[in-house]
Tab-separated table of C-alpha atoms and ligand atoms in Angstrom:
chain	number	residue	atom	x	y	z
A	1	MET	CA	144.895	358.891	101.867
A	2	SER	CA	142.462	356.871	102.468
A	3	ASN	CA	141.530	353.631	100.979
A	4	LEU	CA	138.326	351.811	101.070
A	5	LEU	CA	137.095	348.467	100.703
A	6	VAL	CA	133.931	347.761	99.495
A	7	ILE	CA	132.829	344.475	99.997
A	8	GLY	CA	129.229	341.637	100.829
A	9	THR	CA	128.156	340.191	103.268
A	10	GLN	CA	125.945	338.036	102.335
A	11	TRP	CA	125.634	335.308	99.656
A	12	GLY	CA	126.594	337.742	95.932
A	13	ASP	CA	124.161	340.872	94.646
A	14	GLU	CA	123.647	343.195	97.867
A	15	GLY	CA	124.624	345.667	95.281
A	16	LYS	CA	127.999	347.016	95.036
A	17	GLY	CA	127.958	347.710	91.705
A	18	LYS	CA	125.572	350.454	92.802
A	19	ILE	CA	127.841	351.551	95.596
A	20	VAL	CA	130.716	351.515	94.042
A	21	ASP	CA	129.920	354.143	90.773
A	22	PHE	CA	128.348	356.278	93.773
A	23	LEU	CA	132.053	356.598	95.941
A	24	ALA	CA	134.441	356.627	92.979
A	25	PRO	CA	134.015	359.979	92.367
A	26	ALA	CA	136.296	360.226	96.104
A	27	PHE	CA	139.301	357.797	94.319
A	28	GLU	CA	141.428	357.862	91.797
A	29	ILE	CA	141.612	354.240	90.928
A	30	ILE	CA	139.556	351.329	91.353
A	31	ALA	CA	140.677	347.989	91.487
A	32	ARG	CA	139.353	343.961	91.798
A	33	TYR	CA	141.060	341.957	92.970
A	34	GLN	CA	139.483	338.428	92.917
A	35	GLY	CA	136.648	336.772	90.964
A	36	GLY	CA	135.912	336.717	87.279
A	37	HIS	CA	133.557	337.539	84.886
A	38	ASN	CA	131.091	335.358	87.179
A	39	ALA	CA	130.377	338.667	88.737
A	40	GLY	CA	127.532	341.026	87.409
A	41	HIS	CA	127.776	344.323	88.772
A	42	THR	CA	124.765	346.274	88.077
A	43	VAL	CA	124.225	350.054	87.247
A	44	TYR	CA	121.984	352.323	86.285
A	45	LEU	CA	122.959	355.184	84.467
A	46	ALA	CA	120.662	358.148	82.930
A	47	GLY	CA	117.988	354.491	83.348
A	48	LYS	CA	120.040	353.112	81.725
A	49	LYS	CA	120.788	349.343	82.647
A	50	ILE	CA	124.743	348.510	82.575
A	51	VAL	CA	125.514	345.395	83.716
A	52	LEU	CA	129.684	344.730	84.573
A	53	HIS	CA	131.408	341.779	84.878
A	54	LEU	CA	135.342	341.012	84.906
A	55	ILE	CA	135.450	345.301	84.728
A	56	PRO	CA	135.443	347.171	87.720
A	57	SER	CA	132.153	349.341	88.705
A	58	GLY	CA	134.177	352.424	87.903
A	59	ILE	CA	134.910	352.430	84.258
A	60	LEU	CA	131.251	354.643	84.356
A	61	HIS	CA	133.510	357.539	85.221
A	62	PRO	CA	135.657	358.588	82.899
A	63	ASP	CA	138.517	360.612	84.315
A	64	LYS	CA	138.794	357.088	86.991
A	65	ILE	CA	141.536	354.324	85.958
A	66	CYS	CA	140.247	350.396	86.383
A	67	VAL	CA	142.072	347.720	87.804
A	68	ILE	CA	142.170	343.626	86.997
A	69	GLY	CA	144.548	341.935	89.716
A	70	ASN	CA	146.659	338.701	90.322
A	71	GLY	CA	143.509	337.394	92.215
A	72	LEU	CA	141.226	337.167	88.740
A	73	VAL	CA	140.710	334.375	86.266
A	74	VAL	CA	140.380	336.792	83.163
A	75	SER	CA	138.698	335.640	79.814
A	76	PRO	CA	140.328	337.268	76.849
A	77	GLN	CA	136.995	336.568	74.649
A	78	ALA	CA	134.984	338.689	77.838
A	79	PHE	CA	137.719	340.977	78.734
A	80	PHE	CA	137.103	342.839	74.622
A	81	LYS	CA	132.965	342.419	75.388
A	82	GLU	CA	132.655	344.033	77.334
A	83	ILE	CA	134.498	346.641	76.746
A	84	ASN	CA	132.805	346.524	73.001
A	85	ASP	CA	129.649	346.322	75.099
A	86	LEU	CA	130.651	350.095	77.321
A	87	LYS	CA	132.372	351.663	74.169
A	88	ALA	CA	128.284	350.906	72.497
A	89	LEU	CA	127.432	352.588	75.239
A	90	GLY	CA	129.610	355.598	74.666
A	91	VAL	CA	131.859	354.844	77.458
A	92	GLU	CA	135.548	355.451	76.604
A	93	VAL	CA	137.724	352.734	77.295
A	94	ASN	CA	141.107	352.431	76.939
A	95	GLU	CA	144.751	351.296	78.495
A	96	LYS	CA	145.588	355.033	80.208
A	97	ARG	CA	142.347	353.571	82.091
A	98	LEU	CA	141.885	350.075	82.326
A	99	VAL	CA	145.078	347.774	83.260
A	100	VAL	CA	144.767	344.015	84.142
A	101	SER	CA	148.346	341.873	85.672
A	102	ARG	CA	149.997	339.731	84.400
A	103	ALA	CA	150.113	337.737	87.092
A	104	ALA	CA	145.739	336.745	86.432
A	105	GLN	CA	145.115	333.841	85.529
A	106	VAL	CA	143.133	332.657	82.158
A	107	ILE	CA	140.299	331.087	81.556
A	108	MET	CA	140.974	328.688	78.638
A	109	PRO	CA	138.499	327.089	76.950
A	110	TYR	CA	139.122	323.539	78.144
A	111	HIS	CA	138.248	325.136	81.332
A	112	SER	CA	134.189	325.073	81.018
A	113	LEU	CA	134.351	321.677	79.695
A	114	VAL	CA	136.089	320.925	82.959
A	115	GLU	CA	133.186	322.533	85.072
A	116	LYS	CA	130.087	320.248	82.575
A	117	ILE	CA	132.483	317.222	83.546
A	118	ASN	CA	132.335	317.970	87.886
A	119	GLU	CA	129.454	319.306	87.556
A	120	ALA	CA	127.976	316.327	85.707
A	121	LEU	CA	129.657	314.225	88.696
A	122	ARG	CA	128.223	316.061	91.595
A	123	GLY	CA	124.939	314.817	90.179
A	124	GLN	CA	122.246	316.646	92.596
A	125	LYS	CA	125.500	317.845	95.132
A	126	MET	CA	126.243	319.812	91.914
A	127	ILE	CA	127.256	323.841	93.553
A	128	GLY	CA	124.966	325.320	90.802
A	129	THR	CA	128.228	327.367	90.060
A	130	THR	CA	128.163	329.798	86.432
A	131	CYS	CA	129.741	327.978	84.395
A	132	ARG	CA	132.123	330.595	82.782
A	133	GLY	CA	135.035	328.205	84.315
A	134	ILE	CA	135.746	330.444	86.725
A	135	GLY	CA	136.153	327.218	89.402
A	136	PRO	CA	138.560	324.645	86.660
A	137	CYS	CA	140.641	327.975	86.641
A	138	TYR	CA	141.662	328.209	90.069
A	139	GLU	CA	141.572	325.039	90.843
A	140	ASP	CA	145.178	324.786	87.513
A	141	LYS	CA	146.569	327.891	89.557
A	142	ALA	CA	146.410	325.760	93.433
A	143	ALA	CA	147.014	322.520	90.797
A	144	ARG	CA	150.544	324.851	88.640
A	145	TRP	CA	148.789	324.013	85.498
A	146	GLY	CA	147.533	327.843	85.146
A	147	ILE	CA	148.433	329.767	82.251
A	148	ARG	CA	148.572	333.722	83.143
A	149	VAL	CA	148.163	336.947	81.377
A	150	ALA	CA	152.021	336.971	80.942
A	151	ASP	CA	152.492	333.458	79.019
A	152	LEU	CA	149.870	335.196	76.270
A	153	LEU	CA	152.455	337.356	75.202
A	154	GLU	CA	155.177	334.620	75.126
A	155	PRO	CA	154.205	332.843	72.237
A	156	GLU	CA	156.572	329.739	72.689
A	157	ILE	CA	155.838	329.236	76.136
A	158	LEU	CA	152.161	329.544	75.467
A	159	LYS	CA	151.929	326.851	73.070
A	160	GLU	CA	153.624	324.430	75.585
A	161	LYS	CA	151.801	325.444	78.391
A	162	ILE	CA	148.409	324.579	76.302
A	163	GLU	CA	150.312	321.186	75.132
A	164	ASP	CA	150.371	320.756	78.145
A	165	ASN	CA	147.593	321.209	79.474
A	166	LEU	CA	145.733	319.459	76.899
A	167	ALA	CA	147.781	316.150	77.214
A	168	ALA	CA	146.885	315.716	80.641
A	169	LYS	CA	143.628	317.340	80.312
A	170	ASN	CA	142.250	315.024	76.772
A	171	LYS	CA	143.182	311.730	78.929
A	172	ILE	CA	139.562	312.726	81.489
A	173	PHE	CA	137.620	314.661	78.410
A	174	GLU	CA	138.097	311.680	76.834
A	175	ALA	CA	137.114	309.091	79.701
A	176	PHE	CA	134.262	311.173	79.680
A	177	GLY	CA	133.579	310.562	76.388
A	178	TYR	CA	134.560	314.226	75.257
A	179	ALA	CA	136.604	314.577	71.742
A	180	PRO	CA	139.792	314.992	72.964
A	181	LEU	CA	140.745	318.980	72.396
A	182	LYS	CA	143.557	320.374	70.073
A	183	ALA	CA	145.887	322.082	70.499
A	184	GLU	CA	146.870	324.828	67.718
A	185	PRO	CA	143.601	326.652	67.131
A	186	ILE	CA	143.565	327.568	71.108
A	187	PHE	CA	147.000	328.146	71.020
A	188	GLU	CA	145.751	330.860	67.360
A	189	GLU	CA	143.784	331.999	69.404
A	190	TYR	CA	144.521	332.797	72.672
A	191	ARG	CA	148.258	334.560	70.750
A	192	GLU	CA	145.669	336.808	68.474
A	193	LEU	CA	144.445	337.414	72.348
A	194	GLY	CA	147.343	338.237	74.047
A	195	GLU	CA	148.540	340.984	70.633
A	196	LYS	CA	144.839	343.103	71.792
A	197	LEU	CA	145.697	342.266	75.665
A	198	ALA	CA	149.459	343.304	75.758
A	199	PRO	CA	148.575	347.114	75.948
A	200	PHE	CA	146.537	346.602	79.135
A	201	VAL	CA	148.554	345.465	80.805
A	202	ARG	CA	151.532	345.552	83.732
A	203	ASP	CA	152.452	344.840	86.941
A	204	VAL	CA	149.663	345.424	89.462
A	205	SER	CA	151.344	345.671	92.283
A	206	VAL	CA	154.266	348.227	91.376
A	207	PHE	CA	151.184	350.303	89.631
A	208	LEU	CA	149.687	350.800	92.977
A	209	HIS	CA	152.505	351.442	94.615
A	210	GLU	CA	153.195	354.246	92.766
A	211	GLN	CA	150.168	354.913	92.048
A	212	ILE	CA	149.480	354.980	96.492
A	213	LYS	CA	152.982	356.844	96.397
A	214	ALA	CA	151.872	359.642	93.947
A	215	GLY	CA	148.721	360.179	96.978
A	216	LYS	CA	146.197	358.857	94.993
A	217	SER	CA	143.770	356.642	96.649
A	218	ILE	CA	141.906	353.185	95.674
A	219	LEU	CA	138.084	351.655	96.208
A	220	PHE	CA	138.940	347.706	95.903
A	221	GLU	CA	135.407	345.885	94.885
A	222	GLY	CA	134.652	342.974	95.707
A	223	ALA	CA	133.013	340.500	94.057
A	224	GLN	CA	130.434	337.885	94.932
A	225	GLY	CA	129.938	337.982	99.084
A	226	ALA	CA	131.629	336.589	102.185
A	227	LEU	CA	129.689	333.486	102.313
A	228	LEU	CA	130.472	332.194	98.938
A	229	ASP	CA	134.641	333.114	99.869
A	230	ILE	CA	136.703	329.672	99.604
A	231	ASP	CA	138.170	330.023	103.245
A	232	HIS	CA	135.579	331.990	105.378
A	233	GLY	CA	132.464	330.783	102.878
A	234	THR	CA	129.379	328.094	103.367
A	235	TYR	CA	132.669	325.121	101.154
A	236	PRO	CA	131.982	323.116	99.564
A	237	TYR	CA	128.454	325.536	98.051
A	238	VAL	CA	131.102	328.881	97.622
A	239	THR	CA	133.310	330.850	94.349
A	240	SER	CA	136.532	329.244	93.663
A	241	SER	CA	138.301	332.967	95.556
A	242	ASN	CA	139.013	335.179	98.745
A	243	SER	CA	136.465	337.499	98.190
A	244	THR	CA	136.780	338.421	101.729
A	245	ALA	CA	139.491	341.409	102.642
A	246	GLY	CA	142.134	339.152	102.750
A	247	GLY	CA	141.982	338.978	99.056
A	248	VAL	CA	142.430	342.467	98.453
A	249	CYS	CA	146.404	342.059	99.622
A	250	THR	CA	147.317	338.630	97.994
A	251	GLY	CA	145.222	340.059	95.450
A	252	LEU	CA	146.642	343.290	94.110
A	253	GLY	CA	150.115	342.366	95.717
A	254	LEU	CA	149.421	345.132	98.032
A	255	SER	CA	150.133	345.115	101.939
A	256	PRO	CA	147.130	344.933	104.703
A	257	LYS	CA	148.418	348.691	106.073
A	258	GLN	CA	147.290	349.758	102.426
A	259	VAL	CA	143.679	348.964	103.467
A	260	HIS	CA	143.123	351.855	105.254
A	261	SER	CA	138.926	351.114	106.323
A	262	VAL	CA	136.249	348.181	105.150
A	263	LEU	CA	132.721	349.130	104.296
A	264	GLY	CA	129.710	346.103	104.130
A	265	ILE	CA	126.761	345.805	101.591
A	266	ALA	CA	123.904	343.983	102.816
A	267	LYS	CA	120.479	343.745	100.947
A	268	ALA	CA	117.576	344.542	103.578
A	269	TYR	CA	116.411	341.172	102.351
A	270	THR	CA	118.620	338.032	101.423
A	271	THR	CA	119.780	336.150	97.892
A	272	ARG	CA	121.094	333.048	96.676
A	273	VAL	CA	121.994	332.174	93.263
A	274	GLY	CA	122.952	328.266	93.107
A	275	SER	CA	122.759	325.266	95.702
A	276	GLY	CA	123.951	325.696	99.586
A	277	PRO	CA	122.323	326.035	102.788
A	278	PHE	CA	119.609	329.132	103.232
A	279	PRO	CA	118.908	329.148	106.385
A	280	THR	CA	116.182	332.146	106.449
A	281	GLU	CA	115.142	330.674	102.650
A	282	LEU	CA	111.666	331.956	102.060
A	283	LYS	CA	109.753	329.119	99.680
A	284	ASP	CA	106.436	330.763	99.760
A	285	GLU	CA	104.186	333.822	98.178
A	286	THR	CA	106.532	335.949	100.092
A	287	GLY	CA	110.028	334.930	98.799
A	288	ALA	CA	107.771	334.881	95.609
A	289	LEU	CA	106.749	338.815	96.074
A	290	ILE	CA	110.279	339.968	96.969
A	291	ALA	CA	111.918	338.455	93.895
A	292	ARG	CA	109.405	340.023	91.744
A	293	LYS	CA	109.898	343.293	93.631
A	294	GLY	CA	113.140	343.161	94.090
A	295	ASP	CA	113.933	341.638	90.596
A	296	GLU	CA	116.026	338.950	91.041
A	297	PHE	CA	116.869	337.080	88.862
A	298	GLY	CA	121.747	336.537	88.268
A	299	ALA	CA	122.897	338.933	86.289
A	300	THR	CA	125.166	336.508	84.440
A	301	THR	CA	122.946	333.747	84.821
A	302	GLY	CA	119.388	334.961	84.147
A	303	ARG	CA	118.376	332.553	86.640
A	304	PRO	CA	115.994	332.988	89.750
A	305	ARG	CA	117.313	333.592	92.667
A	306	ARG	CA	116.618	332.677	96.484
A	307	CYS	CA	115.678	335.375	98.953
A	308	GLY	CA	114.737	335.029	101.696
A	309	TRP	CA	114.639	337.267	105.239
A	310	PHE	CA	118.032	339.492	106.358
A	311	ASP	CA	119.922	337.366	108.393
A	312	ALA	CA	121.464	339.458	111.094
A	313	VAL	CA	123.491	335.967	112.192
A	314	ALA	CA	125.812	335.772	108.668
A	315	VAL	CA	125.904	339.922	108.513
A	316	ARG	CA	127.185	339.852	111.476
A	317	TYR	CA	129.855	337.126	111.196
A	318	ALA	CA	130.892	338.699	107.006
A	319	CYS	CA	131.404	341.994	109.242
A	320	ARG	CA	133.834	340.101	111.636
A	321	VAL	CA	135.656	338.832	109.140
A	322	ASN	CA	135.900	341.588	106.874
A	323	GLY	CA	136.229	344.030	110.007
A	324	VAL	CA	133.499	345.931	108.700
A	325	ASP	CA	133.790	350.235	109.695
A	326	LEU	CA	130.390	350.688	108.555
A	327	MET	CA	127.332	349.575	106.813
A	328	ALA	CA	124.957	350.380	103.536
A	329	LEU	CA	121.737	349.026	103.110
A	330	THR	CA	120.393	348.307	99.754
A	331	LYS	CA	116.882	347.616	98.534
A	332	PRO	CA	115.219	347.936	102.190
A	333	ASP	CA	111.939	349.563	99.279
A	334	VAL	CA	111.097	345.923	98.511
A	335	LEU	CA	110.025	345.154	101.583
A	336	GLU	CA	107.822	347.057	101.133
A	337	GLY	CA	104.504	345.962	99.980
A	338	LEU	CA	104.659	342.922	102.560
A	339	LYS	CA	102.512	342.226	105.493
A	340	GLU	CA	105.305	342.253	107.967
A	341	ILE	CA	109.123	342.170	108.361
A	342	LYS	CA	111.297	340.059	109.523
A	343	ALA	CA	114.641	339.553	110.435
A	344	CYS	CA	117.010	336.819	111.632
A	345	PHE	CA	119.223	337.369	114.677
A	346	ALA	CA	120.437	334.022	116.284
A	347	TYR	CA	120.033	330.485	115.517
A	348	ARG	CA	118.508	327.727	117.528
A	349	TYR	CA	120.592	324.947	117.148
A	350	LYS	CA	119.698	320.404	119.105
A	351	GLY	CA	118.176	322.664	121.473
A	352	SER	CA	120.591	325.374	122.004
A	353	ARG	CA	121.066	329.510	120.619
A	354	LEU	CA	123.582	329.653	118.489
A	355	THR	CA	124.443	333.222	117.523
A	356	GLU	CA	127.331	332.921	115.577
A	357	PHE	CA	126.583	331.521	112.308
A	358	PRO	CA	128.429	328.114	111.611
A	359	ALA	CA	129.725	327.584	108.138
A	360	GLU	CA	129.448	323.650	107.496
A	361	PRO	CA	126.395	322.861	105.316
A	362	TRP	CA	125.171	320.726	108.023
A	363	ILE	CA	124.446	322.586	110.488
A	364	LEU	CA	123.140	325.200	108.248
A	365	GLU	CA	120.502	323.122	107.314
A	366	LYS	CA	118.839	322.101	110.613
A	367	ILE	CA	118.614	325.119	112.506
A	368	GLU	CA	115.388	327.255	113.307
A	369	PRO	CA	115.761	331.519	112.700
A	370	GLU	CA	115.134	332.939	115.712
A	371	TYR	CA	113.544	336.175	113.991
A	372	ARG	CA	112.460	340.093	115.359
A	373	THR	CA	109.352	341.036	113.457
A	374	PHE	CA	108.474	344.258	112.649
A	375	PRO	CA	105.968	346.166	110.864
A	376	VAL	CA	105.913	347.983	107.695
A	377	TRP	CA	106.948	351.790	107.601
A	378	SER	CA	103.781	354.117	107.136
A	379	LYS	CA	105.329	356.098	104.586
A	380	SER	CA	106.178	355.300	101.176
A	381	ILE	CA	111.068	355.508	101.350
A	382	HIS	CA	111.536	354.722	97.466
A	383	ARG	CA	113.889	356.979	95.954
A	384	LEU	CA	114.201	359.155	99.071
A	385	ARG	CA	117.061	361.204	99.242
A	386	ASN	CA	117.201	362.934	102.823
A	387	LEU	CA	117.736	361.229	106.078
A	388	GLU	CA	115.089	363.666	107.543
A	389	GLU	CA	112.696	362.367	105.104
A	390	LEU	CA	112.465	358.819	106.423
A	391	PRO	CA	109.521	357.719	108.589
A	392	LEU	CA	109.742	356.413	112.074
A	393	GLY	CA	108.911	352.727	111.070
A	394	PHE	CA	112.021	352.418	108.657
A	395	LEU	CA	114.246	354.472	111.567
A	396	ASP	CA	112.742	351.857	113.763
A	397	TYR	CA	114.259	348.588	111.522
A	398	LEU	CA	117.081	350.658	110.747
A	399	HIS	CA	118.632	351.120	114.358
A	400	TRP	CA	117.730	347.515	115.478
A	401	LEU	CA	120.124	346.433	112.312
A	402	GLU	CA	122.508	348.325	113.056
A	403	ASP	CA	122.046	347.530	117.414
A	404	THR	CA	122.147	344.175	115.774
A	405	LEU	CA	124.964	344.430	113.468
A	406	GLU	CA	127.078	346.733	116.797
A	407	ILE	CA	127.833	348.692	113.072
A	408	LYS	CA	126.649	352.125	111.670
A	409	VAL	CA	124.924	352.558	108.339
A	410	ALA	CA	126.412	355.067	106.547
A	411	LEU	CA	124.443	354.653	102.853
A	412	ILE	CA	121.194	353.471	102.478
A	413	SER	CA	119.955	353.098	98.776
A	414	THR	CA	116.963	353.825	97.780
A	415	GLY	CA	116.034	352.552	94.436
A	416	VAL	CA	118.099	351.771	91.370
A	417	ASP	CA	119.406	355.111	90.069
A	418	ARG	CA	123.011	356.752	90.889
A	419	GLU	CA	121.047	359.453	92.879
A	420	ASP	CA	118.543	357.436	95.036
A	421	ILE	CA	120.881	357.485	97.780
A	422	ILE	CA	120.602	358.683	101.642
A	423	CYS	CA	124.737	359.032	102.631
A	424	LEU	CA	125.303	360.189	106.400
A	425	LYS	CA	127.808	362.646	105.655
A	426	GLU	CA	129.752	362.271	109.068
A	427	GLU	CA	130.057	359.048	108.735
A	428	MET	CA	131.465	358.446	105.571
A	429	GLN	CA	133.931	361.698	107.032
A	430	LYS	CA	135.330	358.691	109.631
A	431	ILE	CA	136.168	357.100	106.951
A	432	LEU	CA	137.135	358.977	103.640
A	433	GLY	CA	137.599	362.450	105.519
A	434	GLU	CA	138.036	365.635	103.107
A	435	ARG	CA	137.726	362.723	100.232
A	436	ALA	CA	133.376	362.344	101.580
A	437	SER	CA	133.239	365.479	100.109
A	438	TRP	CA	133.816	364.672	96.837
A	439	LEU	CA	130.608	362.702	96.962
A	440	PHE	CA	128.183	365.620	97.512
B	501	IMP	P1	131.568	330.146	90.566
B	501	IMP	O1	131.656	331.309	90.826
B	501	IMP	O2	131.187	330.208	88.838
B	501	IMP	O3	132.272	329.462	90.579
B	501	IMP	O4	130.211	329.458	90.903
B	501	IMP	C1	130.532	329.205	92.894
B	501	IMP	C2	129.494	330.188	93.079
B	501	IMP	O5	129.155	331.421	93.138
B	501	IMP	C3	127.544	329.782	92.443
B	501	IMP	O6	126.164	329.371	93.376
B	501	IMP	C4	127.051	330.279	92.209
B	501	IMP	O7	126.071	330.818	92.010
B	501	IMP	C5	127.781	331.919	93.234
B	501	IMP	N1	128.333	333.173	92.787
B	501	IMP	C6	129.585	333.370	92.057
B	501	IMP	N2	129.784	334.700	91.198
B	501	IMP	C7	128.118	335.150	92.168
B	501	IMP	C8	128.019	336.779	92.122
B	501	IMP	O8	128.260	336.828	91.566
B	501	IMP	N3	126.624	336.607	92.382
B	501	IMP	C9	125.745	335.654	93.059
B	501	IMP	N4	126.681	334.263	93.474
B	501	IMP	C10	127.490	334.343	92.698
């Protein structure tokens, strides 16, 4: 048995969807443990672009079971829309291969209105959220106002909870000039959604423990990235869940002993959507070129992503917090065509050198990155599939990354298709054992 966590080591959008899709054949179950439909996991299948927001990327493999854990916030509307979109693409989705936790929180219509008010109140200091109601739903969870999936299945309880919520929230809406929301239509809509959702709903912790007992392996699919984690990210410019490794246990009802290894995903440069500090950001033509070549537009909101150089200080921090065993490097081919490539290895702050990542925005906003510069490799690596074909210039850059992070790169993504990947078999064998051979 070898359960693996796939986790983003930057501010999200590292290419986790593609890596999960590649690794899925080695597992029976793919489980998400946090976030919601703020995520956008892009997978290209036979040249077709598929963006998954809430359902784990493993769903594209017909023999896999996908799990939505209690740590998620679930929009039932987004859930059914995604199922319909997948069905339109010929992907069979049913309750035999998709499981939703009874204890997951439900995103309600008032959450997006609360989010709108919150962001407006922040003014210039807005977080730049995805406006999916994610933050306010997690706020309600912590404030003990939350409505859980199991509540949708009990009409009387659901009705009471909606009324209680609106009694409190309507006071806020009215104070901000919005019309109060009526409980009845929301109750009717969500009662019906609950009926539709019921076949998918299970006790996920019990389900996963049974599967583990039966010798099945789980691929844990992290959403967002380590630097967006509510505790370990660049607070307050973060999402509202624990995207880091600890979230797996709380978000699925598993023990830390059931996470056997961790694969960190990093893009060969850095991107960020929304507000917040970004030490290696390029606000010049080079940044714009990376954005164009890398098609750096938010998979969920379509917003342009801010682009910058690879930041090894930040990625090293993410590797420590998550206990990363091996790395996957994505999109290095995007850097081809630039005059030179830079990667940050340390920060200068108030005259001294920082090699540990300070998560505080007011420090990050003032630091000066120290860069190592690399020439662009002579031969394109785009769509290469064998290690032996990689040019020396790229290998120099890759080995520098490995030495700086003190972690080996086991996967190199060289294009958007499932097959555009270089896989270091011996390294993958170290974490997956004989299951690694299921990938080749
Ligand atoms: P929220 O998760 O919608 O509350 O947004 C909080 C912050 O996290 C914003 O800066 C978003 O742009 C960012 N964010 C949320 N989900 C993702 C993602 O999947 N990729 C990249 N950024 C994200």
